[in-house]
Amino acid sequence: MAPLDARPLRAAVVALALVPPQDPVREFGRAFTAAVRQGAAATNAAQQAAARDALGTAGALIPALPAGRRGRARFFVDVRGAELELRAGDPAAARRTALAARTRARAAPDEDGQPVYRGTYRVLLLVVLWQSGLPEHRLLALLEDEGEADFLLQDDVAAEVTARLPSQRVPYELLCGEVLSGRGRDEEAFARLQRLAEVVVGDEATPVAWRDETLLRLAWYFAERADYDRAEIYLERVQSDRGCAPRAMIALRRGDAATALREGRALAERDARQATLVGEALELLGRYEEALAEHLRSEQAYAEAGEELDRALPLNSAGDCLVELGDLDRAERYYRDGLALLSAGDAKHVEAERANALRDLGRLHERRGEQAQAAARYAEALDVLEEGRRDIPLDLLGSAWLRTNWGHELTSIDGLLRTGAAPLDALAAIERGKARGLLDWIDRPPVAAAQVARVRAAVQSLAVATDAEELAERRRRLERARALSQRAGLRSSRALTAVELGDVLRAEPDTLVLSYWVGAETAWLVWARGADVRLEALGPRAAAIGALGRAFAAVTSGAKAARGADPTEDLAAAAQVLLPASVRAALRDAARLVFSPDPILSRLPLEALPCEGAPLGTWCVVEWAPSLSVRNALARRSGDGRGALVVHDVHAGADLERDLGVDELGHSTIEAEGVAAPYLGAVPVRRVHGAEATLETIRSELVRAPVDVLHVNAHAIASPYVPSQSLLLLASGPEAMASLLTLPLHGAVVVLSACRSAGGEERGGEGVAGLLWGPMGAGARCVVASLWPANQESTAALMARFHRHRAEGRGEAQALQLARAELAAIPRYAHPYYWAGFAAFGSRDANPVLRAPVSTFTWPWWGGGAVAGGVLLALVWVGSSLRRSASPVSCS
């Protein structure tokens, strides 16, 4: 046997003697980093188990670390361990590990005396806790403990997460949104979420789960505010099946019981807490026994999960089923138990649920005949909705949050009226359901140049879409622009209270106020003359709406007017329903009538209704008011401009006008001359016309020299693409109300001489959203606008007379009344289609006199000759017009 060569062994021994001992800090660092990387790359259970083993190996090295480093190393290992448990599908274990790690780390300082519980690993631990299913109320309480929430919201923390934990940026941002929402800062939460979506939705490196989570958060944000169209835009892009819950909820709100039942059952099979969606779908189908069982199953599941806040919804829904089944005592217990779980200041759906429960309690008391208790609950429900509304961000088109709660509001207002509310209290309740978005705009216009430009460009692109696919894409673009615009601020306005309304009414003892409300079953009227305020039921809802529809159809058709069709019978029937005898008696010696319709009656041809033997608008000064609260806000405005700016003969381009189906403005120059004439020689008059009639030119003219009156003769169209907007067609293209909001009007009177410029979309709790919102939000003190498609000839004649009377010192409402009376006296224009379509929204009692009234008895002979010459020219012009066309020219 050959002897063993000892030289290699001696060399190895010498080499080992020369190698320094292994650095435990570096050893731990290498092992920990390797475990983290292994965990990040793990895609199956075996790999996740290997990652946990690797992390355990790193943890075994902690005792060898210097004493000052062990606490922080243990914190790192615990947090990564909790993260791995979460990824392995064990959220309960992850929650336990994370909570224990938090407790240890907060008590263990590191080598320099600084706390271990800090930095990005503190963020990661909180993110893991959030993802582990910790109930919302417990999570928010934990985050508010010892500055956790404030720590998360720091700018330097956000920057550090982006730089050092990029894989956690999305959950970190979503958690910050939870914190902001929990603090009632919904505006900031939404803005943060929207910015996140802009980054991650198109980023393929972001995991699908987090992209879906971001989209779902945005979908829920809009769904909870009842803006279902916007919610569905985000839901369409969710790639997982997690969109079932919001889809089921949206189906419920839209009354689609079949879809809601299908989606709800699929969810409830995986999570019994979702059984309440099944119950609500069964309620829509009238299957109350089955629905009750599903709601109680859901409530029990929430109770077992420790989610007390979420028990309120199924409890309240169970109460609804019991009311239908006749068990009122048990229903009341469920309602009160649910209310006890809800507190003010929570998320929007919680506030809505509180209002819902209070309204349901009111109906229960009313069913028992307990009128006073019912009225108190209805009033309380309205108060909750009012407070909830204040946390909704403004946007350029107004928020739709109250749409989902419109039923709560509508039935609560109805309940107050039914249960014998005092007339002033009833009037104050009705004010909460009128023109709220407009009042918000007047209080705080949501102007931002970039937002307006984005929405404006999106609207204009819709007007020239050529096919269905392109139109769908441009609609999505508009929705994104609208969503971005919601960063502008929170709503801060409020409707007038009963006490304030009483003060306003007593200050105008000669004014008769009519405030209408068409409820779910009954139409109501609160009318007031000074301190005398009365509430009257006008009859069934269907009768009021039917009378309105027939009157509107009889008056607003140019074809019927040209044929000489007699609208008298339909108008008289509407007057019989909507102008009761008490109102007619009060009108006889009233100096002015203020008409405040609810959204349904906003198309009522009030001025054409017969009263005291003649059409109301020809002898009575009528001022329209979207609400009395809006009227009060407009009355406080004073103009600082002089003169008139007249916009006419607008050329938007033949192709666009053809595509939008509008006629040529054949009488625009004649109208402009009639408008300008009364002011010439007294105040400056400027005219903008043709291709120069752009929004930018109008704005620059108003900036250069503010005016007292802005008169715009152009086309307005009810957009099929953007139902919530009417569009004013200028040379710069279709301009929506958001664009008009940018005009510096400074208390001016704005005349929108265009088709249906007072029209728009009827919104619950908002009123009619249309072109009116733009000028009023931009500072106008009065807007004269049309209720139906206008005839060009008669409108030119009406506007010339209106401006003449205004220049003689009359207020806008009186000037319009005198102009109507004069036009109605001309046989050619006797039909109310020609003279009853324009209304003054806001008005002064009088204006500065700019010219002497026309009077042939006091003029010298040469003045009479001039008038005669003018009359002769007018007759020649009328004759030529009659030869050109036997039928009236309409702008529609």
Tab-separated table of C-alpha atoms in Angstrom, residues 419-676:
chain	number	residue	atom	x	y	z
A	419	THR	CA	-97.282	62.789	8.008
A	420	GLY	CA	-98.357	66.391	8.416
A	421	ALA	CA	-95.091	68.348	8.401
A	422	ALA	CA	-95.475	72.070	8.969
A	423	PRO	CA	-95.546	73.888	5.585
A	424	LEU	CA	-92.163	75.578	6.123
A	425	ASP	CA	-90.607	72.259	7.161
A	426	ALA	CA	-92.129	70.649	4.075
A	427	LEU	CA	-90.685	73.430	1.902
A	428	ALA	CA	-87.242	72.957	3.468
A	429	ALA	CA	-87.434	69.200	2.802
A	430	ILE	CA	-88.397	69.785	-0.841
A	431	GLU	CA	-85.440	72.152	-1.234
A	432	ARG	CA	-83.099	69.245	-0.466
A	433	GLY	CA	-84.304	67.451	-3.589
A	434	LYS	CA	-83.852	70.327	-6.041
A	435	ALA	CA	-80.859	71.646	-7.982
A	436	ARG	CA	-78.320	70.528	-5.403
A	437	GLY	CA	-75.516	70.105	-7.902
A	438	LEU	CA	-76.174	73.580	-9.276
A	439	LEU	CA	-76.106	75.014	-5.765
A	440	ASP	CA	-72.735	73.320	-5.218
A	441	TRP	CA	-71.394	74.912	-8.383
A	442	ILE	CA	-72.610	78.360	-7.369
A	443	ASP	CA	-70.998	77.949	-3.972
A	444	ARG	CA	-67.695	76.560	-5.294
A	445	PRO	CA	-67.255	76.297	-9.057
A	446	PRO	CA	-64.985	73.290	-9.802
A	447	VAL	CA	-62.842	75.057	-12.382
A	448	ALA	CA	-59.493	73.698	-13.503
A	449	ALA	CA	-58.248	74.562	-16.964
A	450	ALA	CA	-56.694	71.166	-17.665
A	451	GLN	CA	-59.844	69.349	-16.547
A	452	VAL	CA	-62.096	71.539	-18.669
A	453	ALA	CA	-59.848	71.075	-21.691
A	454	ARG	CA	-59.864	67.295	-21.243
A	455	VAL	CA	-63.647	67.048	-20.905
A	456	ARG	CA	-64.188	69.524	-23.722
A	457	ALA	CA	-61.943	67.612	-26.115
A	458	ALA	CA	-63.692	64.348	-25.228
A	459	VAL	CA	-67.153	65.864	-25.811
A	460	GLN	CA	-66.155	67.317	-29.152
A	461	SER	CA	-64.648	64.014	-30.297
A	462	LEU	CA	-67.961	62.287	-29.545
A	463	ALA	CA	-69.815	64.654	-31.845
A	464	VAL	CA	-67.861	63.449	-34.874
A	465	ALA	CA	-67.668	59.704	-34.143
A	466	THR	CA	-68.365	57.712	-37.304
A	467	ASP	CA	-69.098	54.158	-36.139
A	468	ALA	CA	-70.231	52.245	-33.068
A	469	GLU	CA	-66.766	51.007	-32.083
A	470	GLU	CA	-65.254	54.474	-32.336
A	471	LEU	CA	-68.170	55.941	-30.415
A	472	ALA	CA	-67.736	53.384	-27.614
A	473	GLU	CA	-64.031	54.177	-27.306
A	474	ARG	CA	-64.675	57.920	-27.235
A	475	ARG	CA	-67.350	57.456	-24.602
A	476	ARG	CA	-64.799	55.625	-22.465
A	477	ARG	CA	-62.385	58.488	-23.028
A	478	LEU	CA	-65.014	60.946	-21.861
A	479	GLU	CA	-65.720	58.885	-18.755
A	480	ARG	CA	-62.033	58.866	-17.904
A	481	ALA	CA	-61.930	62.633	-18.351
A	482	ARG	CA	-64.984	63.043	-16.124
A	483	ALA	CA	-63.474	60.787	-13.477
A	484	LEU	CA	-60.226	62.752	-13.464
A	485	SER	CA	-62.163	65.963	-13.026
A	486	GLN	CA	-63.441	64.798	-9.651
A	487	ARG	CA	-60.323	66.062	-7.914
A	488	ALA	CA	-61.656	69.601	-7.750
A	489	GLY	CA	-62.991	69.768	-4.187
A	490	LEU	CA	-65.739	68.718	-1.812
A	491	ARG	CA	-69.294	69.933	-1.752
A	492	SER	CA	-69.879	72.560	0.901
A	493	SER	CA	-73.227	74.130	0.022
A	494	ARG	CA	-76.500	73.477	1.789
A	495	ALA	CA	-80.127	74.192	1.042
A	496	LEU	CA	-81.969	76.910	2.968
A	497	THR	CA	-83.424	75.801	6.299
A	498	ALA	CA	-87.038	76.320	7.308
A	499	VAL	CA	-86.088	79.365	9.383
A	500	GLU	CA	-84.082	80.897	6.519
A	501	LEU	CA	-86.874	80.210	4.052
A	502	GLY	CA	-89.317	81.982	6.352
A	503	ASP	CA	-87.059	85.050	6.428
A	504	VAL	CA	-86.724	85.080	2.629
A	505	LEU	CA	-90.476	84.777	2.094
A	506	ARG	CA	-91.354	87.521	4.588
A	507	ALA	CA	-88.921	89.872	2.858
A	508	GLU	CA	-91.041	89.668	-0.342
A	509	PRO	CA	-94.671	89.999	0.795
A	510	ASP	CA	-95.921	90.791	-2.739
A	511	THR	CA	-94.322	87.711	-4.308
A	512	LEU	CA	-96.192	84.430	-4.688
A	513	VAL	CA	-93.902	81.387	-4.525
A	514	LEU	CA	-94.943	78.025	-5.966
A	515	SER	CA	-92.697	75.067	-5.083
A	516	TYR	CA	-93.805	71.764	-6.593
A	517	TRP	CA	-92.893	68.205	-5.641
A	518	VAL	CA	-94.058	65.146	-7.590
A	519	GLY	CA	-93.702	62.262	-5.164
A	520	ALA	CA	-93.882	58.520	-5.639
A	521	GLU	CA	-97.681	58.552	-5.340
A	522	THR	CA	-98.841	62.137	-4.881
A	523	ALA	CA	-98.043	65.524	-6.401
A	524	TRP	CA	-97.597	68.296	-3.826
A	525	LEU	CA	-97.434	72.060	-3.836
A	526	VAL	CA	-96.096	74.384	-1.168
A	527	TRP	CA	-97.177	77.931	-1.962
A	528	ALA	CA	-96.329	81.019	-0.001
A	529	ARG	CA	-97.233	84.692	0.009
A	530	GLY	CA	-95.082	86.434	2.585
A	531	ALA	CA	-95.695	84.812	5.967
A	532	ASP	CA	-98.668	82.807	4.637
A	533	VAL	CA	-97.272	79.344	3.735
A	534	ARG	CA	-99.500	76.422	2.767
A	535	LEU	CA	-99.059	72.798	1.764
A	536	GLU	CA	-101.539	71.276	-0.694
A	537	ALA	CA	-101.871	67.811	-2.215
A	538	LEU	CA	-102.561	68.199	-5.945
A	539	GLY	CA	-103.688	64.630	-6.488
A	540	PRO	CA	-102.160	61.411	-7.819
A	541	ARG	CA	-98.726	61.532	-9.376
A	542	ALA	CA	-100.004	59.966	-12.585
A	543	ALA	CA	-102.630	62.701	-13.042
A	544	ALA	CA	-100.054	65.484	-12.649
A	545	ILE	CA	-97.577	63.876	-15.030
A	546	GLY	CA	-100.310	63.133	-17.552
A	547	ALA	CA	-101.550	66.731	-17.492
A	548	LEU	CA	-97.977	67.984	-17.898
A	549	GLY	CA	-97.293	65.667	-20.842
A	550	ARG	CA	-100.443	66.641	-22.736
A	551	ALA	CA	-99.846	70.365	-22.177
A	552	PHE	CA	-96.226	70.096	-23.263
A	553	ALA	CA	-97.140	68.172	-26.423
A	554	ALA	CA	-99.889	70.685	-27.297
A	555	VAL	CA	-97.601	73.715	-27.046
A	556	THR	CA	-94.142	72.637	-28.152
A	557	SER	CA	-94.795	71.307	-31.658
A	558	GLY	CA	-93.952	73.750	-34.417
A	559	ALA	CA	-95.925	71.636	-36.868
A	560	LYS	CA	-99.073	71.865	-34.735
A	561	ALA	CA	-98.593	75.600	-34.357
A	562	ALA	CA	-98.261	76.036	-38.129
A	563	ARG	CA	-101.508	74.097	-38.650
A	564	GLY	CA	-103.269	76.313	-36.123
A	565	ALA	CA	-103.987	73.437	-33.721
A	566	ASP	CA	-105.790	74.700	-30.621
A	567	PRO	CA	-103.986	73.812	-27.366
A	568	THR	CA	-106.626	75.413	-25.133
A	569	GLU	CA	-108.219	72.232	-23.820
A	570	ASP	CA	-104.958	70.534	-22.810
A	571	LEU	CA	-103.624	73.728	-21.225
A	572	ALA	CA	-106.840	74.255	-19.263
A	573	ALA	CA	-106.691	70.670	-17.972
A	574	ALA	CA	-103.100	71.189	-16.785
A	575	ALA	CA	-104.059	74.446	-15.082
A	576	GLN	CA	-106.917	72.691	-13.318
A	577	VAL	CA	-104.487	70.170	-11.781
A	578	LEU	CA	-101.435	72.337	-11.162
A	579	LEU	CA	-102.942	75.761	-10.340
A	580	PRO	CA	-105.567	75.124	-7.648
A	581	ALA	CA	-108.197	77.733	-6.826
A	582	SER	CA	-106.282	78.973	-3.773
A	583	VAL	CA	-103.271	79.781	-5.948
A	584	ARG	CA	-105.366	81.586	-8.566
A	585	ALA	CA	-106.910	83.728	-5.859
A	586	ALA	CA	-103.500	84.589	-4.415
A	587	LEU	CA	-102.224	85.500	-7.883
A	588	ARG	CA	-104.733	88.291	-8.450
A	589	ASP	CA	-102.806	90.938	-6.530
A	590	ALA	CA	-99.320	89.423	-6.486
A	591	ALA	CA	-96.576	91.547	-8.038
A	592	ARG	CA	-94.546	88.535	-9.114
A	593	LEU	CA	-94.787	84.757	-9.356
A	594	VAL	CA	-91.738	82.613	-8.544
A	595	PHE	CA	-92.098	79.143	-10.026
A	596	SER	CA	-89.844	76.417	-8.577
A	597	PRO	CA	-90.647	73.086	-10.262
A	598	ASP	CA	-89.206	69.753	-9.301
A	599	PRO	CA	-87.247	68.006	-12.094
A	600	ILE	CA	-90.344	66.280	-13.465
A	601	LEU	CA	-92.254	69.556	-13.905
A	602	SER	CA	-89.282	71.429	-15.368
A	603	ARG	CA	-90.886	71.168	-18.842
A	604	LEU	CA	-94.219	72.654	-17.799
A	605	PRO	CA	-95.348	75.427	-20.216
A	606	LEU	CA	-96.437	77.488	-17.214
A	607	GLU	CA	-96.685	80.822	-19.052
A	608	ALA	CA	-99.179	79.300	-21.500
A	609	LEU	CA	-101.583	78.007	-18.820
A	610	PRO	CA	-104.883	79.929	-18.725
A	611	CYS	CA	-105.456	81.924	-15.531
A	612	GLU	CA	-107.851	84.806	-14.940
A	613	GLY	CA	-109.052	84.599	-18.532
A	614	ALA	CA	-105.666	84.904	-20.248
A	615	PRO	CA	-102.397	82.991	-20.560
A	616	LEU	CA	-100.522	83.400	-17.297
A	617	GLY	CA	-97.249	84.541	-18.853
A	618	THR	CA	-98.811	87.441	-20.765
A	619	TRP	CA	-100.100	89.330	-17.699
A	620	CYS	CA	-98.087	87.967	-14.766
A	621	VAL	CA	-94.385	88.542	-14.087
A	622	VAL	CA	-93.022	84.983	-13.852
A	623	GLU	CA	-89.549	84.140	-12.588
A	624	TRP	CA	-88.308	80.573	-12.687
A	625	ALA	CA	-86.085	79.161	-9.945
A	626	PRO	CA	-84.282	75.789	-10.042
A	627	SER	CA	-84.722	75.996	-6.265
A	628	LEU	CA	-85.349	78.783	-3.793
A	629	SER	CA	-81.860	78.215	-2.425
A	630	VAL	CA	-80.372	78.797	-5.887
A	631	ARG	CA	-82.564	81.875	-6.374
A	632	ASN	CA	-81.356	83.292	-3.068
A	633	ALA	CA	-77.730	82.741	-4.109
A	634	LEU	CA	-78.271	84.426	-7.499
A	635	ALA	CA	-80.021	87.404	-5.892
A	636	ARG	CA	-76.870	88.200	-3.909
A	637	ARG	CA	-74.869	88.714	-7.098
A	638	SER	CA	-74.322	92.165	-8.528
A	639	GLY	CA	-72.948	92.943	-11.958
A	640	ASP	CA	-69.805	94.990	-12.455
A	641	GLY	CA	-69.967	95.237	-16.257
A	642	ARG	CA	-71.495	97.668	-18.744
A	643	GLY	CA	-72.964	97.165	-22.140
A	644	ALA	CA	-73.804	94.105	-24.193
A	645	LEU	CA	-71.927	91.364	-26.007
A	646	VAL	CA	-73.974	89.797	-28.804
A	647	VAL	CA	-72.907	86.478	-30.358
A	648	HIS	CA	-74.668	85.599	-33.615
A	649	ASP	CA	-74.413	83.980	-37.059
A	650	VAL	CA	-72.295	81.196	-35.622
A	651	HIS	CA	-70.582	78.970	-38.212
A	652	ALA	CA	-69.508	75.679	-36.696
A	653	GLY	CA	-68.783	74.088	-40.065
A	654	ALA	CA	-71.165	72.634	-42.619
A	655	ASP	CA	-70.106	69.019	-42.033
A	656	LEU	CA	-70.576	69.169	-38.264
A	657	GLU	CA	-73.910	70.990	-38.548
A	658	ARG	CA	-75.101	68.401	-41.069
A	659	ASP	CA	-73.998	65.513	-38.865
A	660	LEU	CA	-75.769	67.029	-35.866
A	661	GLY	CA	-78.921	67.697	-37.895
A	662	VAL	CA	-79.308	71.437	-37.318
A	663	ASP	CA	-80.663	74.083	-39.701
A	664	GLU	CA	-78.967	77.243	-40.865
A	665	LEU	CA	-79.438	80.216	-38.546
A	666	GLY	CA	-81.318	82.250	-41.137
A	667	HIS	CA	-82.564	84.974	-38.775
A	668	SER	CA	-79.491	85.393	-36.628
A	669	THR	CA	-78.379	88.749	-38.059
A	670	ILE	CA	-81.898	90.174	-37.728
A	671	GLU	CA	-82.047	88.981	-34.111
A	672	ALA	CA	-78.638	90.472	-33.326
A	673	GLU	CA	-79.678	93.885	-34.710
A	674	GLY	CA	-82.883	93.803	-32.668
A	675	VAL	CA	-80.940	92.886	-29.535
A	676	ALA	CA	-78.282	95.580	-30.003
